[in-house]
């Protein structure tokens, strides 16, 4: 995992290939990935604001029952990542991803055929499970088709594209919300389902990256990679678990802040939308730059440590908004949201780097599946954790949440050192971290 001067030179050439050429990146593989990501995120952005309303207002299902069904579907999604990653290692990430994205599109289209709660439950479980599995395989696809030196920066670029696509889709979805008719909702669902067709058709045609094509075949009699090693790799699981804690920050924005604004502050309700816009814009502006500075193990560890501390600071600023006048509450919440964005882009970039660099390159599918499962678990547990701390106990709850974030970020450094010492089983050299890699 050490970086030689030659690899740095090669990396700089590859990095130039990822820079924009016109409106799209110069690298042809990243250009295709950009178009696919933009189309899919636009479809998701169209659907997400009105999905639950379709089932409650148009189909007539009980809102509580729909929420319970979505929770069950989410649990299925959490456990889908590792088997999907194993399938990617066995049959290829591109082929497996294409099948999963295609299946997700079909399951999404099946929402238009739902007329009962049983139908909703079956369809939601299938669609959510397949989507979670496809996201787990996505990391392995990037490991196969993007140059190792630039794949973290490329993921950051694609995340920026995702944010823009989701924002545009959400704005267009408002038209369907305003029309509030069965035909409008069904049109949005079918458009979202169609957005999965691109990955299903084009993924198998993406060429392998040079480092994958040129990887030497194992010598005769050499032991093969343990394809299930990731689920027993305790150091990697420790890093994954710490990243899971930091992932809770996403539900902090989506669930915690709207509830906090309405129940605990004098800020107007539209502040929640303002903070979402601030988040989307700043992530789009900062994510690629953060990835460039977190592309090595040592810098990724440093980024994760700072992320935990910045999240703790954001929690403290959010807590201060209670009891302030409406104007000062809005300013306080906005300041906290800006601090949180810096934490978010650092943890995302650091997590991507560690997820790749600490994995066995011969079994990227299952390793990325494990890492993705951790992220899904954090998204699942986040709403409960945020509600029982900050929302239920105010300032004290925010303090507890801040301590948890800071501890998780700072604990990444010893966990990574453990993983690097344990890397001997892969026959890899141990990369010593320079002193001062933590804040």
CSV table of C-alpha atoms in Angstrom, one decimal:
chain,number,residue,atom,x,y,z
A,1,UNK,CA,0.0,0.0,0.0
A,2,UNK,CA,3.0,2.3,-0.1
A,3,UNK,CA,3.2,4.8,-2.9
A,4,UNK,CA,6.3,4.9,-5.0
A,5,UNK,CA,7.4,8.0,-6.9
A,6,UNK,CA,6.6,6.1,-10.1
A,7,UNK,CA,3.1,5.4,-9.0
A,8,UNK,CA,2.6,9.0,-8.0
A,9,UNK,CA,3.7,10.1,-11.5
A,10,UNK,CA,1.3,7.6,-13.0
A,11,UNK,CA,-1.4,8.8,-10.7
A,12,UNK,CA,-1.0,12.4,-11.7
A,13,UNK,CA,-1.4,11.4,-15.4
A,14,UNK,CA,-4.5,9.4,-14.5
A,15,UNK,CA,-5.8,12.3,-12.4
A,16,UNK,CA,-5.6,14.6,-15.4
A,17,UNK,CA,-7.7,12.1,-17.3
A,18,UNK,CA,-10.5,12.6,-14.8
A,19,UNK,CA,-10.6,16.3,-15.2
A,20,UNK,CA,-13.5,17.7,-17.2
A,21,UNK,CA,-13.3,17.8,-20.9
A,22,UNK,CA,-16.2,20.1,-21.9
A,23,UNK,CA,-19.3,19.3,-19.7
A,24,UNK,CA,-18.1,15.7,-19.1
A,25,UNK,CA,-14.9,14.2,-17.7
A,26,UNK,CA,-12.1,13.4,-20.2
A,27,UNK,CA,-11.8,9.8,-19.1
A,28,UNK,CA,-14.2,7.7,-21.2
A,29,UNK,CA,-15.2,5.3,-18.5
A,30,UNK,CA,-15.9,8.0,-16.0
A,31,UNK,CA,-17.8,9.9,-18.7
A,32,UNK,CA,-20.2,6.9,-19.2
A,33,UNK,CA,-20.5,6.5,-15.4
A,34,UNK,CA,-21.3,10.2,-15.1
A,35,UNK,CA,-24.2,9.9,-17.6
A,36,UNK,CA,-25.6,6.8,-15.9
A,37,UNK,CA,-25.3,8.4,-12.5
A,38,UNK,CA,-27.0,11.6,-13.6
A,39,UNK,CA,-29.9,9.7,-15.2
A,40,UNK,CA,-30.4,7.4,-12.2
A,41,UNK,CA,-30.1,10.2,-9.6
A,42,UNK,CA,-32.6,12.3,-11.6
A,43,UNK,CA,-35.1,9.4,-11.5
A,44,UNK,CA,-34.5,8.8,-7.8
A,45,UNK,CA,-34.9,12.5,-7.1
A,46,UNK,CA,-38.2,12.5,-8.9
A,47,UNK,CA,-39.5,9.6,-6.9
A,48,UNK,CA,-38.2,10.1,-3.3
A,49,UNK,CA,-40.4,13.1,-2.4
A,50,UNK,CA,-43.6,11.4,-3.4
A,51,UNK,CA,-43.1,7.7,-2.9
A,52,UNK,CA,-44.9,7.4,0.5
A,53,UNK,CA,-47.6,9.8,-0.7
A,54,UNK,CA,-48.3,7.4,-3.7
A,55,UNK,CA,-48.9,4.5,-1.3
A,56,UNK,CA,-51.0,6.5,1.2
A,57,UNK,CA,-53.0,8.9,-1.0
A,58,UNK,CA,-53.3,7.0,-4.2
A,59,UNK,CA,-53.3,3.4,-3.1
A,60,UNK,CA,-55.0,4.2,0.2
A,61,UNK,CA,-52.6,2.3,2.6
A,62,UNK,CA,-52.3,3.2,6.2
A,63,UNK,CA,-49.2,5.5,6.8
A,64,UNK,CA,-48.1,3.6,9.9
A,65,UNK,CA,-48.3,0.3,8.0
A,66,UNK,CA,-46.3,1.7,5.1
A,67,UNK,CA,-43.6,3.0,7.5
A,68,UNK,CA,-43.4,-0.5,9.1
A,69,UNK,CA,-43.1,-2.1,5.6
A,70,UNK,CA,-40.4,0.3,4.6
A,71,UNK,CA,-38.5,-0.5,7.8
A,72,UNK,CA,-38.7,-4.2,7.1
A,73,UNK,CA,-37.6,-3.6,3.5
A,74,UNK,CA,-34.7,-1.6,4.8
A,75,UNK,CA,-33.6,-4.5,7.1
A,76,UNK,CA,-33.6,-6.8,4.0
A,77,UNK,CA,-31.4,-4.2,2.3
A,78,UNK,CA,-28.9,-4.2,5.1
A,79,UNK,CA,-28.3,-8.0,4.9
A,80,UNK,CA,-28.2,-8.0,1.0
A,81,UNK,CA,-24.8,-6.3,0.7
A,82,UNK,CA,-22.5,-9.2,1.6
A,83,UNK,CA,-24.1,-11.9,-0.6
A,84,UNK,CA,-24.2,-9.4,-3.5
A,85,UNK,CA,-20.5,-8.7,-3.0
A,86,UNK,CA,-19.7,-12.4,-2.9
A,87,UNK,CA,-21.7,-12.8,-6.2
A,88,UNK,CA,-19.6,-10.0,-7.7
A,89,UNK,CA,-16.4,-11.8,-6.8
A,90,UNK,CA,-17.6,-15.0,-8.3
A,91,UNK,CA,-19.3,-13.8,-11.5
A,92,UNK,CA,-17.8,-10.3,-12.0
A,93,UNK,CA,-18.9,-7.0,-10.5
A,94,UNK,CA,-20.0,-5.6,-13.9
A,95,UNK,CA,-22.2,-8.5,-14.8
A,96,UNK,CA,-23.7,-8.8,-11.3
A,97,UNK,CA,-24.3,-5.1,-11.0
A,98,UNK,CA,-26.1,-5.1,-14.4
A,99,UNK,CA,-28.4,-7.8,-13.2
A,100,UNK,CA,-29.1,-6.1,-9.9
A,101,UNK,CA,-29.8,-2.7,-11.5
A,102,UNK,CA,-32.1,-4.3,-14.1
A,103,UNK,CA,-33.9,-6.1,-11.3
A,104,UNK,CA,-34.3,-2.9,-9.3
A,105,UNK,CA,-35.8,-1.2,-12.3
A,106,UNK,CA,-38.4,-4.0,-12.8
A,107,UNK,CA,-39.2,-4.1,-9.1
A,108,UNK,CA,-39.7,-0.3,-9.1
A,109,UNK,CA,-42.0,-0.4,-12.1
A,110,UNK,CA,-44.0,-3.1,-10.3
A,111,UNK,CA,-45.1,-0.4,-7.8
A,112,UNK,CA,-47.6,0.7,-10.4
A,113,UNK,CA,-49.3,-2.7,-10.1
A,114,UNK,CA,-49.7,-2.5,-6.3
A,115,UNK,CA,-53.3,-2.6,-5.0
A,116,UNK,CA,-53.0,-4.1,-1.6
A,117,UNK,CA,-50.7,-4.0,1.5
A,118,UNK,CA,-49.4,-7.5,0.7
A,119,UNK,CA,-48.4,-6.4,-2.8
A,120,UNK,CA,-46.8,-3.3,-1.4
A,121,UNK,CA,-44.7,-5.3,1.1
A,122,UNK,CA,-43.5,-7.8,-1.4
A,123,UNK,CA,-42.6,-5.2,-4.0
A,124,UNK,CA,-40.9,-2.9,-1.4
A,125,UNK,CA,-38.8,-5.7,-0.1
A,126,UNK,CA,-37.7,-6.7,-3.6
A,127,UNK,CA,-37.0,-3.2,-4.8
A,128,UNK,CA,-35.2,-2.1,-1.6
A,129,UNK,CA,-33.2,-5.3,-1.3
A,130,UNK,CA,-32.1,-5.2,-5.0
A,131,UNK,CA,-31.2,-1.5,-4.7
A,132,UNK,CA,-29.1,-2.0,-1.6
A,133,UNK,CA,-27.4,-5.0,-3.2
A,134,UNK,CA,-26.6,-3.0,-6.3
A,135,UNK,CA,-25.1,-0.2,-4.2
A,136,UNK,CA,-23.0,-2.7,-2.4
A,137,UNK,CA,-21.7,-4.0,-5.8
A,138,UNK,CA,-21.1,-0.4,-7.0
A,139,UNK,CA,-17.9,-0.1,-5.0
A,140,UNK,CA,-16.6,-3.3,-6.6
A,141,UNK,CA,-17.5,-2.1,-10.1
A,142,UNK,CA,-15.5,1.1,-9.5
A,143,UNK,CA,-12.6,-1.1,-8.3
A,144,UNK,CA,-12.7,-3.0,-11.6
A,145,UNK,CA,-13.2,-0.1,-14.1
A,146,UNK,CA,-11.5,3.0,-12.6
A,147,UNK,CA,-7.7,3.5,-12.2
A,148,UNK,CA,-6.7,2.8,-8.6
A,149,UNK,CA,-5.0,6.1,-8.3
A,150,UNK,CA,-8.1,8.1,-9.1
A,151,UNK,CA,-11.1,6.0,-8.1
A,152,UNK,CA,-11.7,7.9,-4.8
A,153,UNK,CA,-11.6,11.2,-6.7
A,154,UNK,CA,-13.9,9.7,-9.3
A,155,UNK,CA,-16.4,8.6,-6.6
A,156,UNK,CA,-16.4,12.1,-5.2
A,157,UNK,CA,-17.1,13.5,-8.7
A,158,UNK,CA,-20.0,11.0,-9.1
A,159,UNK,CA,-21.3,12.0,-5.7
A,160,UNK,CA,-21.4,15.6,-6.9
A,161,UNK,CA,-23.3,14.5,-10.0
A,162,UNK,CA,-25.7,12.5,-7.8
A,163,UNK,CA,-26.4,15.6,-5.6
A,164,UNK,CA,-27.1,17.7,-8.7
A,165,UNK,CA,-29.3,15.0,-10.2
A,166,UNK,CA,-31.3,14.5,-7.0
A,167,UNK,CA,-31.8,18.2,-6.7
A,168,UNK,CA,-33.1,18.6,-10.2
A,169,UNK,CA,-35.3,15.5,-9.8
A,170,UNK,CA,-36.8,16.8,-6.6
A,171,UNK,CA,-37.6,20.1,-8.3
A,172,UNK,CA,-39.3,18.3,-11.2
A,173,UNK,CA,-41.1,15.9,-8.7
A,174,UNK,CA,-42.8,19.0,-7.2
A,175,UNK,CA,-44.8,19.2,-10.4
A,176,UNK,CA,-46.2,15.7,-9.8
A,177,UNK,CA,-46.9,16.6,-6.2
A,178,UNK,CA,-48.8,19.7,-7.3
A,179,UNK,CA,-50.9,17.7,-9.9
A,180,UNK,CA,-51.5,15.1,-7.2
A,181,UNK,CA,-53.1,12.6,-9.6
A,182,UNK,CA,-52.6,8.8,-10.1
A,183,UNK,CA,-51.3,9.3,-13.6
A,184,UNK,CA,-48.7,11.9,-12.5
A,185,UNK,CA,-47.5,9.6,-9.7
A,186,UNK,CA,-47.3,6.6,-12.0
A,187,UNK,CA,-45.4,8.5,-14.6
A,188,UNK,CA,-42.8,9.4,-12.1
A,189,UNK,CA,-42.5,5.8,-10.9
A,190,UNK,CA,-42.0,4.6,-14.4
A,191,UNK,CA,-39.4,7.3,-15.2
A,192,UNK,CA,-37.5,6.3,-12.1
A,193,UNK,CA,-37.7,2.6,-13.1
A,194,UNK,CA,-36.4,3.5,-16.6
A,195,UNK,CA,-33.4,5.2,-15.1
A,196,UNK,CA,-32.1,1.8,-14.0
A,197,UNK,CA,-32.0,0.6,-17.6
A,198,UNK,CA,-28.8,2.4,-18.5
A,199,UNK,CA,-26.6,0.7,-15.9
A,200,UNK,CA,-28.3,-2.7,-16.7
A,201,UNK,CA,-27.3,-2.4,-20.4
A,202,UNK,CA,-24.0,-0.5,-20.3
A,203,UNK,CA,-22.2,-1.8,-17.2
A,204,UNK,CA,-21.0,-5.1,-18.8
A,205,UNK,CA,-19.5,-3.2,-21.7
A,206,UNK,CA,-17.3,-1.0,-19.5
A,207,UNK,CA,-13.6,-2.0,-20.0
A,208,UNK,CA,-11.5,-3.2,-17.1
A,209,UNK,CA,-9.0,-0.7,-15.6
A,210,UNK,CA,-5.3,-1.3,-16.5
A,211,UNK,CA,-4.4,-2.5,-13.0
A,212,UNK,CA,-7.0,-5.2,-13.2
A,213,UNK,CA,-6.2,-6.3,-16.8
A,214,UNK,CA,-2.5,-6.5,-16.1
A,215,UNK,CA,-2.9,-8.2,-12.7
A,216,UNK,CA,-0.6,-11.3,-12.9
A,217,UNK,CA,-2.4,-14.7,-12.7
A,218,UNK,CA,-1.8,-16.6,-9.5
A,219,UNK,CA,1.2,-18.9,-9.6
A,220,UNK,CA,0.6,-22.7,-9.9
A,221,UNK,CA,-0.3,-24.1,-6.5
A,222,UNK,CA,-0.6,-20.6,-4.9
A,223,UNK,CA,-3.5,-20.3,-2.4
A,224,UNK,CA,-6.6,-18.6,-3.7
A,225,UNK,CA,-8.1,-15.6,-1.9
A,226,UNK,CA,-10.6,-16.5,0.9
A,227,UNK,CA,-13.7,-15.1,-0.6
A,228,UNK,CA,-15.5,-14.8,2.8
A,229,UNK,CA,-12.4,-13.4,4.6
A,230,UNK,CA,-14.1,-10.0,4.9
A,231,UNK,CA,-16.8,-11.2,7.3
A,232,UNK,CA,-14.0,-12.5,9.6
A,233,UNK,CA,-11.5,-9.7,9.1
A,234,UNK,CA,-11.8,-8.1,12.5
A,235,UNK,CA,-9.7,-5.1,11.8
A,236,UNK,CA,-11.6,-4.3,8.7
A,237,UNK,CA,-14.9,-4.9,10.5
A,238,UNK,CA,-13.7,-2.4,13.2
A,239,UNK,CA,-13.0,0.3,10.6
A,240,UNK,CA,-16.3,-0.5,9.0
A,241,UNK,CA,-18.1,-0.2,12.4
A,242,UNK,CA,-16.5,3.2,13.1
A,243,UNK,CA,-17.5,4.4,9.6
A,244,UNK,CA,-21.1,3.2,10.4
A,245,UNK,CA,-21.2,5.5,13.4
A,246,UNK,CA,-20.1,8.5,11.3
A,247,UNK,CA,-22.7,7.6,8.6
A,248,UNK,CA,-25.4,8.5,11.2
A,249,UNK,CA,-24.7,12.1,10.3
A,250,UNK,CA,-26.8,11.6,7.1
A,251,UNK,CA,-30.0,10.9,9.1
A,252,UNK,CA,-29.1,13.8,11.3
A,253,UNK,CA,-29.7,16.0,8.3
A,254,UNK,CA,-32.8,14.2,7.0
A,255,UNK,CA,-34.6,13.3,10.3
A,256,UNK,CA,-33.0,15.0,13.3
A,257,UNK,CA,-32.8,18.6,12.1
A,258,UNK,CA,-36.4,18.9,10.7
A,259,UNK,CA,-37.7,17.5,14.0
A,260,UNK,CA,-35.4,19.7,16.1
A,261,UNK,CA,-36.4,22.8,14.1
A,262,UNK,CA,-40.1,22.2,14.6
A,263,UNK,CA,-40.1,20.9,18.2
A,264,UNK,CA,-37.3,22.7,19.9
A,265,UNK,CA,-36.5,26.0,18.1
A,266,UNK,CA,-38.2,29.3,17.1
A,267,UNK,CA,-36.8,28.9,13.5
A,268,UNK,CA,-39.5,28.9,10.8
A,269,UNK,CA,-40.3,25.5,9.3
A,270,UNK,CA,-38.7,26.4,5.9
A,271,UNK,CA,-35.3,26.4,7.6
A,272,UNK,CA,-35.2,22.6,7.1
A,273,UNK,CA,-35.4,23.1,3.3
A,274,UNK,CA,-32.7,25.9,3.5
A,275,UNK,CA,-30.3,23.6,5.3
A,276,UNK,CA,-30.9,20.8,2.7
A,277,UNK,CA,-30.0,23.3,-0.1
A,278,UNK,CA,-26.9,24.4,1.8
A,279,UNK,CA,-25.8,20.8,2.2
A,280,UNK,CA,-26.4,19.9,-1.5
A,281,UNK,CA,-24.6,23.0,-2.8
A,282,UNK,CA,-21.6,22.8,-0.5
A,283,UNK,CA,-21.2,19.0,-1.0
A,284,UNK,CA,-21.2,19.5,-4.8
A,285,UNK,CA,-18.5,22.2,-4.4
A,286,UNK,CA,-16.2,20.5,-1.9
A,287,UNK,CA,-16.4,16.7,-2.3
A,288,UNK,CA,-13.9,16.3,-5.1
A,289,UNK,CA,-11.4,18.6,-3.4
A,290,UNK,CA,-11.7,16.6,-0.2
A,291,UNK,CA,-11.2,13.3,-2.1
A,292,UNK,CA,-8.0,14.6,-3.7
A,293,UNK,CA,-6.6,15.3,-0.2
A,294,UNK,CA,-7.7,12.0,1.3
A,295,UNK,CA,-6.5,9.5,-1.4
A,296,UNK,CA,-3.8,7.9,0.8
A,297,UNK,CA,-4.3,5.8,3.9
A,298,UNK,CA,-2.7,8.3,6.3
A,299,UNK,CA,-4.6,11.3,4.9
A,300,UNK,CA,-7.8,9.3,4.9
A,301,UNK,CA,-7.3,8.5,8.6
A,302,UNK,CA,-6.7,12.2,9.3
A,303,UNK,CA,-9.9,13.1,7.4
A,304,UNK,CA,-11.9,10.7,9.5
A,305,UNK,CA,-10.6,12.0,12.7
A,306,UNK,CA,-11.3,15.6,11.7
A,307,UNK,CA,-14.8,14.5,10.6
A,308,UNK,CA,-15.6,13.2,14.0
A,309,UNK,CA,-14.5,16.4,15.7
A,310,UNK,CA,-16.3,18.6,13.2
A,311,UNK,CA,-19.5,16.6,13.8
A,312,UNK,CA,-19.1,17.1,17.5
A,313,UNK,CA,-18.8,20.9,16.9
A,314,UNK,CA,-21.9,20.9,14.6
A,315,UNK,CA,-23.9,19.2,17.4
A,316,UNK,CA,-22.8,21.9,19.8
A,317,UNK,CA,-23.9,24.6,17.4
A,318,UNK,CA,-27.2,22.9,16.7
A,319,UNK,CA,-27.9,22.7,20.5
A,320,UNK,CA,-27.3,26.5,20.8
A,321,UNK,CA,-30.2,27.2,18.5
A,322,UNK,CA,-32.8,26.3,21.1
A,323,UNK,CA,-34.2,29.3,22.8
A,324,UNK,CA,-32.8,31.9,20.4
A,325,UNK,CA,-35.0,34.3,18.4
A,326,UNK,CA,-36.1,33.1,15.0
A,327,UNK,CA,-33.4,35.0,13.1
A,328,UNK,CA,-30.5,33.9,15.4
A,329,UNK,CA,-31.9,30.3,15.4
A,330,UNK,CA,-31.7,30.3,11.6
A,331,UNK,CA,-28.2,31.6,11.6
A,332,UNK,CA,-27.1,29.1,14.3
A,333,UNK,CA,-28.6,26.2,12.4
A,334,UNK,CA,-27.1,27.3,9.1
A,335,UNK,CA,-23.6,27.6,10.8
A,336,UNK,CA,-24.0,24.1,12.2
A,337,UNK,CA,-25.0,22.8,8.7
A,338,UNK,CA,-21.9,24.4,7.1
A,339,UNK,CA,-19.7,22.7,9.8
A,340,UNK,CA,-21.5,19.4,9.2
A,341,UNK,CA,-20.9,19.6,5.4
A,342,UNK,CA,-17.1,19.8,6.0
A,343,UNK,CA,-17.4,16.7,8.2
A,344,UNK,CA,-19.5,14.9,5.6
A,345,UNK,CA,-17.2,15.4,2.7
A,346,UNK,CA,-14.1,14.4,4.8
A,347,UNK,CA,-15.7,11.2,6.2
A,348,UNK,CA,-17.0,10.2,2.7
A,349,UNK,CA,-13.6,10.6,1.1
A,350,UNK,CA,-11.8,9.0,3.9
A,351,UNK,CA,-14.2,6.1,4.1
A,352,UNK,CA,-13.9,5.4,0.3
A,353,UNK,CA,-10.1,5.3,0.6
A,354,UNK,CA,-10.0,3.0,3.6
A,355,UNK,CA,-12.7,0.8,2.2
A,356,UNK,CA,-10.5,0.1,-0.9
A,357,UNK,CA,-7.0,0.2,0.6
A,358,UNK,CA,-7.7,-2.1,3.6
A,359,UNK,CA,-9.5,-4.7,1.4
A,360,UNK,CA,-8.0,-7.7,-0.3
A,361,UNK,CA,-7.9,-6.7,-4.0
A,362,UNK,CA,-8.7,-10.3,-5.0
A,363,UNK,CA,-12.1,-10.1,-3.2
A,364,UNK,CA,-13.2,-6.5,-3.6
A,365,UNK,CA,-16.8,-7.6,-4.0
A,366,UNK,CA,-17.4,-9.1,-0.6
A,367,UNK,CA,-15.2,-6.4,1.1
A,368,UNK,CA,-17.1,-3.6,-0.5
A,369,UNK,CA,-20.3,-5.5,0.3
A,370,UNK,CA,-19.3,-5.6,4.0
A,371,UNK,CA,-18.4,-1.9,3.9
A,372,UNK,CA,-21.7,-1.0,2.2
A,373,UNK,CA,-23.7,-3.1,4.7
A,374,UNK,CA,-22.1,-1.0,7.5
A,375,UNK,CA,-23.3,2.2,5.8
A,376,UNK,CA,-26.8,0.7,5.4
A,377,UNK,CA,-26.9,-0.2,9.1
A,378,UNK,CA,-25.9,3.3,10.0
A,379,UNK,CA,-28.7,4.7,7.9
A,380,UNK,CA,-31.1,2.3,9.5
A,381,UNK,CA,-30.1,3.0,13.1
A,382,UNK,CA,-29.6,6.7,12.6
A,383,UNK,CA,-33.2,7.9,13.0
A,384,UNK,CA,-33.6,6.1,16.3
A,385,UNK,CA,-30.2,7.2,17.7
A,386,UNK,CA,-30.8,10.8,16.8
A,387,UNK,CA,-34.4,10.8,18.3
A,388,UNK,CA,-33.5,9.2,21.6
A,389,UNK,CA,-30.5,11.6,22.1
A,390,UNK,CA,-30.9,15.1,20.6
A,391,UNK,CA,-34.7,15.2,20.1
A,392,UNK,CA,-35.6,13.6,23.4
A,393,UNK,CA,-33.0,15.2,25.7
A,394,UNK,CA,-32.1,18.5,24.0
A,395,UNK,CA,-28.6,19.9,24.9
A,396,UNK,CA,-27.6,16.8,26.8
A,397,UNK,CA,-28.6,14.6,23.9
A,398,UNK,CA,-26.6,16.7,21.5
A,399,UNK,CA,-23.6,16.4,23.8
A,400,UNK,CA,-23.9,12.6,23.9
A,401,UNK,CA,-24.2,12.5,20.1
A,402,UNK,CA,-21.2,14.8,19.7
A,403,UNK,CA,-19.0,12.6,22.0
A,404,UNK,CA,-20.0,9.5,20.0
A,405,UNK,CA,-19.1,11.1,16.7
A,406,UNK,CA,-15.7,12.4,18.0
A,407,UNK,CA,-14.8,9.1,19.6
A,408,UNK,CA,-15.6,7.2,16.4
A,409,UNK,CA,-13.5,9.5,14.3
A,410,UNK,CA,-10.5,9.5,16.6
A,411,UNK,CA,-10.7,5.7,17.0
A,412,UNK,CA,-10.2,5.2,13.2
A,413,UNK,CA,-6.4,5.7,13.6
A,414,UNK,CA,-5.7,2.8,16.0
A,415,UNK,CA,-8.2,0.6,14.0
A,416,UNK,CA,-6.4,1.3,10.8
A,417,UNK,CA,-3.0,0.5,12.4
A,418,UNK,CA,-4.4,-2.8,13.5
A,419,UNK,CA,-5.7,-3.5,10.0
A,420,UNK,CA,-2.3,-2.7,8.5
A,421,UNK,CA,-0.5,-4.9,11.0
A,422,UNK,CA,-2.9,-7.7,10.1
A,423,UNK,CA,-2.3,-7.1,6.4
A,424,UNK,CA,0.4,-9.7,6.3
A,425,UNK,CA,-2.1,-12.4,5.5
A,426,UNK,CA,-2.5,-10.6,2.1
A,427,UNK,CA,1.3,-10.6,1.6
A,428,UNK,CA,1.2,-6.8,1.6
A,429,UNK,CA,3.8,-4.4,3.0
A,430,UNK,CA,2.8,-2.5,6.1
A,431,UNK,CA,2.5,1.2,5.4
A,432,UNK,CA,3.6,3.0,8.6
A,433,UNK,CA,1.6,6.1,9.3
A,434,UNK,CA,3.5,9.2,10.0
A,435,UNK,CA,3.2,10.8,13.4
A,436,UNK,CA,0.3,13.2,13.8
A,437,UNK,CA,-2.2,11.6,11.5
A,438,UNK,CA,-4.9,12.3,14.0
A,439,UNK,CA,-6.2,15.8,14.9
